[in-house]
PDB file of C-alpha atoms in Angstrom:
ATOM      1  CA  MET A   1     122.475 240.851 -39.131  1.00 45.00           C
ATOM      2  CA  PHE A   2     120.208 243.773 -38.330  1.00 44.00           C
ATOM      3  CA  ARG A   3     121.685 245.935 -35.624  1.00 47.00           C
ATOM      4  CA  CYS A   4     118.323 246.838 -34.133  1.00 42.00           C
ATOM      5  CA  GLY A   5     117.741 243.671 -32.228  1.00 47.00           C
ATOM      6  CA  ILE A   6     117.242 240.360 -34.011  1.00 53.00           C
ATOM      7  CA  ALA A   7     117.688 237.611 -31.482  1.00 56.00           C
ATOM      8  CA  TYR A   8     119.840 235.220 -33.471  1.00 57.00           C
ATOM      9  CA  PRO A   9     118.989 232.073 -31.511  1.00 62.00           C
ATOM     10  CA  ARG A  10     115.340 232.704 -32.393  1.00 64.00           C
ATOM     11  CA  CYS A  11     116.278 232.701 -36.095  1.00 63.00           C
ATOM     12  CA  ARG A  12     117.135 229.038 -35.680  1.00 72.00           C
ATOM     13  CA  TRP A  13     113.438 228.325 -35.180  1.00 79.00           C
ATOM     14  CA  ILE A  14     111.740 231.101 -37.117  1.00 83.00           C
ATOM     15  CA  VAL A  15     113.367 230.478 -40.502  1.00 84.00           C
ATOM     16  CA  PRO A  16     112.328 226.795 -40.721  1.00 87.00           C
ATOM     17  CA  LEU A  17     108.865 227.842 -39.532  1.00 90.00           C
ATOM     18  CA  LEU A  18     108.662 230.361 -42.386  1.00 92.00           C
ATOM     19  CA  LEU A  19     109.650 227.592 -44.793  1.00 94.00           C
ATOM     20  CA  LEU A  20     106.850 225.458 -43.379  1.00 94.00           C
ATOM     21  CA  PHE A  21     104.396 228.282 -44.092  1.00 95.00           C
ATOM     22  CA  ALA A  22     105.759 228.523 -47.646  1.00 96.00           C
ATOM     23  CA  ILE A  23     105.159 224.780 -48.087  1.00 96.00           C
ATOM     24  CA  ILE A  24     101.585 225.119 -46.793  1.00 96.00           C
ATOM     25  CA  PHE A  25     100.932 228.076 -49.119  1.00 96.00           C
ATOM     26  CA  ASP A  26     102.309 226.107 -52.075  1.00 95.00           C
ATOM     27  CA  ILE A  27     100.153 223.085 -51.282  1.00 95.00           C
ATOM     28  CA  ILE A  28      97.066 225.322 -51.054  1.00 95.00           C
ATOM     29  CA  ALA A  29      97.874 226.955 -54.409  1.00 93.00           C
ATOM     30  CA  ILE A  30      98.541 223.652 -56.161  1.00 94.00           C
ATOM     31  CA  ALA A  31      95.624 221.697 -54.671  1.00 93.00           C
ATOM     32  CA  ALA A  32      92.933 224.370 -55.047  1.00 89.00           C
ATOM     33  CA  ASN A  33      89.972 223.372 -57.229  1.00 84.00           C
ATOM     34  CA  SER A  34      89.204 227.001 -57.986  1.00 79.00           C
ATOM     35  CA  GLY A  35      90.631 230.326 -57.040  1.00 80.00           C
ATOM     36  CA  TRP A  36      93.334 231.004 -59.555  1.00 88.00           C
ATOM     37  CA  VAL A  37      91.143 232.966 -61.958  1.00 87.00           C
ATOM     38  CA  GLU A  38      87.499 234.041 -61.792  1.00 85.00           C
ATOM     39  CA  ASP A  39      85.404 236.212 -64.052  1.00 81.00           C
ATOM     40  CA  GLU A  40      83.557 239.166 -62.563  1.00 77.00           C
ATOM     41  CA  ASP A  41      81.497 237.933 -59.613  1.00 68.00           C
ATOM     42  CA  ALA A  42      82.519 234.316 -60.446  1.00 64.00           C
ATOM     43  CA  LYS A  43      79.207 233.731 -62.177  1.00 72.00           C
ATOM     44  CA  SER A  44      80.127 232.077 -65.461  1.00 77.00           C
ATOM     45  CA  HIS A  45      83.821 231.135 -65.585  1.00 81.00           C
ATOM     46  CA  TYR A  46      86.547 230.166 -63.142  1.00 82.00           C
ATOM     47  CA  ALA A  47      89.809 228.258 -63.356  1.00 84.00           C
ATOM     48  CA  SER A  48      92.387 226.573 -61.193  1.00 86.00           C
ATOM     49  CA  MET A  49      95.862 225.470 -62.127  1.00 88.00           C
ATOM     50  CA  TRP A  50      94.355 222.188 -63.373  1.00 90.00           C
ATOM     51  CA  GLU A  51      91.023 222.974 -65.033  1.00 89.00           C
ATOM     52  CA  GLN A  52      88.594 225.658 -66.123  1.00 86.00           C
ATOM     53  CA  CYS A  53      84.851 225.580 -65.620  1.00 84.00           C
ATOM     54  CA  ARG A  54      82.076 227.437 -67.446  1.00 83.00           C
ATOM     55  CA  GLY A  55      78.401 227.520 -66.683  1.00 81.00           C
ATOM     56  CA  ARG A  56      75.619 229.033 -64.624  1.00 77.00           C
ATOM     57  CA  ASN A  57      73.368 228.051 -61.708  1.00 76.00           C
ATOM     58  CA  ASP A  58      75.069 224.836 -60.591  1.00 75.00           C
ATOM     59  CA  ASN A  59      75.326 223.629 -64.184  1.00 82.00           C
ATOM     60  CA  TRP A  60      79.074 223.754 -64.734  1.00 82.00           C
ATOM     61  CA  GLU A  61      81.053 222.140 -67.528  1.00 88.00           C
ATOM     62  CA  CYS A  62      84.705 221.654 -66.603  1.00 86.00           C
ATOM     63  CA  LYS A  63      87.566 221.100 -69.003  1.00 89.00           C
ATOM     64  CA  SER A  64      91.089 220.095 -68.092  1.00 89.00           C
ATOM     65  CA  LEU A  65      93.825 222.614 -68.767  1.00 88.00           C
ATOM     66  CA  MET A  66      96.358 219.791 -68.850  1.00 90.00           C
ATOM     67  CA  GLU A  67      95.707 219.402 -72.575  1.00 91.00           C
ATOM     68  CA  MET A  68      97.624 222.638 -73.096  1.00 92.00           C
ATOM     69  CA  SER A  69     101.416 222.567 -72.931  1.00 93.00           C
ATOM     70  CA  TRP A  70     101.688 225.858 -71.027  1.00 92.00           C
ATOM     71  CA  ALA A  71      99.406 224.540 -68.264  1.00 92.00           C
ATOM     72  CA  MET A  72     101.466 221.356 -67.991  1.00 94.00           C
ATOM     73  CA  ALA A  73     104.601 223.511 -67.728  1.00 95.00           C
ATOM     74  CA  VAL A  74     103.023 225.630 -64.968  1.00 94.00           C
ATOM     75  CA  ALA A  75     101.978 222.508 -63.038  1.00 94.00           C
ATOM     76  CA  ALA A  76     105.406 220.915 -63.455  1.00 96.00           C
ATOM     77  CA  LEU A  77     107.260 224.050 -62.337  1.00 96.00           C
ATOM     78  CA  MET A  78     105.031 224.512 -59.292  1.00 95.00           C
ATOM     79  CA  ILE A  79     105.326 220.851 -58.248  1.00 96.00           C
ATOM     80  CA  ILE A  80     109.105 220.756 -58.765  1.00 97.00           C
ATOM     81  CA  GLY A  81     109.364 223.983 -56.757  1.00 96.00           C
ATOM     82  CA  LEU A  82     107.293 222.419 -53.966  1.00 96.00           C
ATOM     83  CA  ILE A  83     109.484 219.300 -53.897  1.00 97.00           C
ATOM     84  CA  ILE A  84     112.680 221.378 -53.687  1.00 97.00           C
ATOM     85  CA  LEU A  85     111.040 223.536 -50.999  1.00 96.00           C
ATOM     86  CA  ILE A  86     110.247 220.435 -48.927  1.00 96.00           C
ATOM     87  CA  ILE A  87     113.846 219.228 -49.315  1.00 96.00           C
ATOM     88  CA  ALA A  88     115.130 222.654 -48.223  1.00 94.00           C
ATOM     89  CA  PHE A  89     112.790 222.568 -45.196  1.00 94.00           C
ATOM     90  CA  ILE A  90     114.038 219.133 -44.101  1.00 93.00           C
ATOM     91  CA  ILE A  91     117.680 220.169 -44.492  1.00 92.00           C
ATOM     92  CA  SER A  92     117.037 223.433 -42.609  1.00 89.00           C
ATOM     93  CA  CYS A  93     115.444 221.556 -39.711  1.00 88.00           C
ATOM     94  CA  VAL A  94     118.492 219.326 -39.502  1.00 87.00           C
ATOM     95  CA  ALA A  95     120.952 222.210 -39.897  1.00 83.00           C
ATOM     96  CA  LEU A  96     119.331 224.647 -37.475  1.00 78.00           C
ATOM     97  CA  CYS A  97     117.045 222.794 -35.087  1.00 71.00           C
ATOM     98  CA  CYS A  98     118.765 219.444 -34.448  1.00 69.00           C
ATOM     99  CA  THR A  99     122.379 220.574 -34.748  1.00 71.00           C
ATOM    100  CA  LEU A 100     123.942 223.867 -35.690  1.00 70.00           C
ATOM    101  CA  ASN A 101     125.587 223.229 -39.055  1.00 72.00           C
ATOM    102  CA  LEU A 102     126.203 226.607 -40.662  1.00 73.00           C
ATOM    103  CA  VAL A 103     128.067 225.186 -43.666  1.00 79.00           C
ATOM    104  CA  ILE A 104     124.803 223.880 -45.120  1.00 86.00           C
ATOM    105  CA  LEU A 105     122.915 227.184 -44.856  1.00 85.00           C
ATOM    106  CA  PRO A 106     124.157 228.732 -48.146  1.00 88.00           C
ATOM    107  CA  ILE A 107     123.211 225.494 -49.927  1.00 92.00           C
ATOM    108  CA  ILE A 108     119.675 225.837 -48.547  1.00 92.00           C
ATOM    109  CA  GLY A 109     119.698 229.452 -49.735  1.00 92.00           C
ATOM    110  CA  LEU A 110     120.648 228.335 -53.247  1.00 94.00           C
ATOM    111  CA  LEU A 111     117.889 225.697 -53.226  1.00 95.00           C
ATOM    112  CA  LEU A 112     115.408 228.392 -52.265  1.00 95.00           C
ATOM    113  CA  ILE A 113     116.643 230.657 -55.057  1.00 96.00           C
ATOM    114  CA  VAL A 114     115.962 227.802 -57.498  1.00 97.00           C
ATOM    115  CA  VAL A 115     112.456 227.459 -56.000  1.00 96.00           C
ATOM    116  CA  VAL A 116     111.862 231.185 -56.449  1.00 97.00           C
ATOM    117  CA  ILE A 117     113.004 231.116 -60.077  1.00 97.00           C
ATOM    118  CA  LEU A 118     110.798 228.112 -60.924  1.00 97.00           C
ATOM    119  CA  GLN A 119     107.732 229.512 -59.222  1.00 96.00           C
ATOM    120  CA  VAL A 120     108.096 233.037 -60.591  1.00 96.00           C
ATOM    121  CA  ILE A 121     108.294 231.580 -64.100  1.00 97.00           C
ATOM    122  CA  ALA A 122     105.162 229.474 -63.456  1.00 95.00           C
ATOM    123  CA  LEU A 123     103.242 232.347 -61.868  1.00 95.00           C
ATOM    124  CA  ILE A 124     104.051 234.603 -64.830  1.00 95.00           C
ATOM    125  CA  ILE A 125     103.335 232.028 -67.544  1.00 94.00           C
ATOM    126  CA  TYR A 126      99.858 231.271 -66.168  1.00 91.00           C
ATOM    127  CA  PRO A 127      98.248 234.724 -66.475  1.00 89.00           C
ATOM    128  CA  VAL A 128     100.021 235.524 -69.743  1.00 90.00           C
ATOM    129  CA  LYS A 129      98.827 232.358 -71.451  1.00 89.00           C
ATOM    130  CA  PHE A 130      95.415 232.436 -69.788  1.00 84.00           C
ATOM    131  CA  ASN A 131      94.829 235.970 -71.047  1.00 83.00           C
ATOM    132  CA  GLU A 132      96.154 235.059 -74.488  1.00 85.00           C
ATOM    133  CA  LEU A 133      94.159 231.843 -75.035  1.00 79.00           C
ATOM    134  CA  ILE A 134      91.099 231.844 -72.767  1.00 71.00           C
ATOM    135  CA  PHE A 135      90.385 235.520 -72.031  1.00 67.00           C
ATOM    136  CA  GLU A 136      86.724 236.469 -72.671  1.00 70.00           C
ATOM    137  CA  GLY A 137      86.008 239.467 -70.502  1.00 71.00           C
ATOM    138  CA  HIS A 138      87.131 240.837 -67.165  1.00 78.00           C
ATOM    139  CA  TYR A 139      88.948 238.396 -64.860  1.00 81.00           C
ATOM    140  CA  TYR A 140      90.458 238.509 -61.393  1.00 84.00           C
ATOM    141  CA  TYR A 141      93.397 236.451 -60.162  1.00 85.00           C
ATOM    142  CA  THR A 142      92.180 235.368 -56.761  1.00 87.00           C
ATOM    143  CA  TRP A 143      93.095 233.649 -53.511  1.00 90.00           C
ATOM    144  CA  ALA A 144      94.848 230.437 -54.667  1.00 92.00           C
ATOM    145  CA  TYR A 145      96.997 232.362 -57.135  1.00 91.00           C
ATOM    146  CA  GLY A 146      97.819 234.727 -54.263  1.00 93.00           C
ATOM    147  CA  PHE A 147      98.916 231.786 -52.104  1.00 95.00           C
ATOM    148  CA  GLY A 148     101.347 230.831 -54.890  1.00 94.00           C
ATOM    149  CA  TRP A 149     102.841 234.312 -54.776  1.00 95.00           C
ATOM    150  CA  GLY A 150     102.859 234.222 -50.974  1.00 95.00           C
ATOM    151  CA  ALA A 151     104.921 231.024 -51.003  1.00 95.00           C
ATOM    152  CA  THR A 152     107.314 232.583 -53.502  1.00 96.00           C
ATOM    153  CA  ILE A 153     107.758 235.748 -51.433  1.00 96.00           C
ATOM    154  CA  LEU A 154     108.395 233.715 -48.265  1.00 95.00           C
ATOM    155  CA  SER A 155     110.967 231.683 -50.195  1.00 95.00           C
ATOM    156  CA  ILE A 156     112.747 234.865 -51.309  1.00 95.00           C
ATOM    157  CA  GLY A 157     112.952 236.119 -47.721  1.00 92.00           C
ATOM    158  CA  CYS A 158     114.173 232.778 -46.398  1.00 90.00           C
ATOM    159  CA  ALA A 159     116.783 232.535 -49.160  1.00 92.00           C
ATOM    160  CA  ILE A 160     118.186 235.910 -48.101  1.00 89.00           C
ATOM    161  CA  LEU A 161     118.220 234.866 -44.449  1.00 85.00           C
ATOM    162  CA  PHE A 162     119.912 231.537 -45.179  1.00 84.00           C
ATOM    163  CA  CYS A 163     122.588 233.284 -47.213  1.00 83.00           C
ATOM    164  CA  CYS A 164     123.199 235.882 -44.452  1.00 78.00           C
ATOM    165  CA  LEU A 165     123.055 233.708 -41.300  1.00 71.00           C
ATOM    166  CA  PRO A 166     126.524 232.087 -41.687  1.00 64.00           C
ATOM    167  CA  ARG A 167     128.097 235.527 -41.245  1.00 62.00           C
ATOM    168  CA  TYR A 168     126.714 235.583 -37.702  1.00 59.00           C
ATOM    169  CA  GLU A 169     127.977 232.253 -36.413  1.00 56.00           C
ATOM    170  CA  ASP A 170     129.046 233.591 -33.009  1.00 53.00           C
ATOM    171  CA  GLU A 171     125.661 235.220 -32.421  1.00 56.00           C
ATOM    172  CA  LEU A 172     123.828 232.022 -33.372  1.00 57.00           C
ATOM    173  CA  THR A 173     125.944 229.831 -31.129  1.00 55.00           C
ATOM    174  CA  GLY A 174     125.823 232.306 -28.233  1.00 55.00           C
ATOM    175  CA  LEU A 175     129.602 232.885 -28.202  1.00 53.00           C
ATOM    176  CA  ALA A 176     129.468 236.557 -29.187  1.00 55.00           C
ATOM    177  CA  LYS A 177     130.379 239.231 -26.665  1.00 59.00           C
ATOM    178  CA  THR A 178     127.556 241.432 -25.529  1.00 61.00           C
ATOM    179  CA  LYS A 179     127.704 244.858 -27.153  1.00 62.00           C
ATOM    180  CA  TYR A 180     126.422 247.734 -25.108  1.00 60.00           C
ATOM    181  CA  ILE A 181     125.103 250.844 -26.773  1.00 66.00           C
ATOM    182  CA  TYR A 182     125.640 253.100 -23.748  1.00 64.00           C
ATOM    183  CA  SER A 183     128.726 253.197 -21.617  1.00 62.00           C
ATOM    184  CA  SER A 184     129.274 255.426 -18.614  1.00 65.00           C
ATOM    185  CA  ALA A 185     132.120 257.899 -18.692  1.00 60.00           C
TER     186      ALA A 185
END
């Protein structure tokens, strides 16, 4: 895969582990009560994927964003992406950790590409619509929104790896001949 020393048998464990991290990042982004958007210094307005809150000094009034169609679309896309990501993780554990079934790996790669497409759409819709409908000053997209992007970036990397790994079947199974860089004359 990369000629500078990837140990292919380790890929069998690392790639599902990366998918597990993507799942954890997605769960954090979806379940966060705040942290998607905050105004300057988070003093008067903040929002999650589910609701927005306004107020001051522990007197907050929260309103659900699920009344708006764009917020429902963002939530649906993120949750569907998480479900497909969990399915891809389970299949990858079976394909790489329990047995070595390289035929399934491109299918997992395609599932991850679908996850990436769904989540990129959701993560772009949210700030566009938030800025269009709710914007009232200077806002920052913060930690939970970043976890959503982190899960998406991990999914992109894993999709590439799952699409490339079947080309290196001998290296993964340990049947490849050792290639030496230096040979004596």
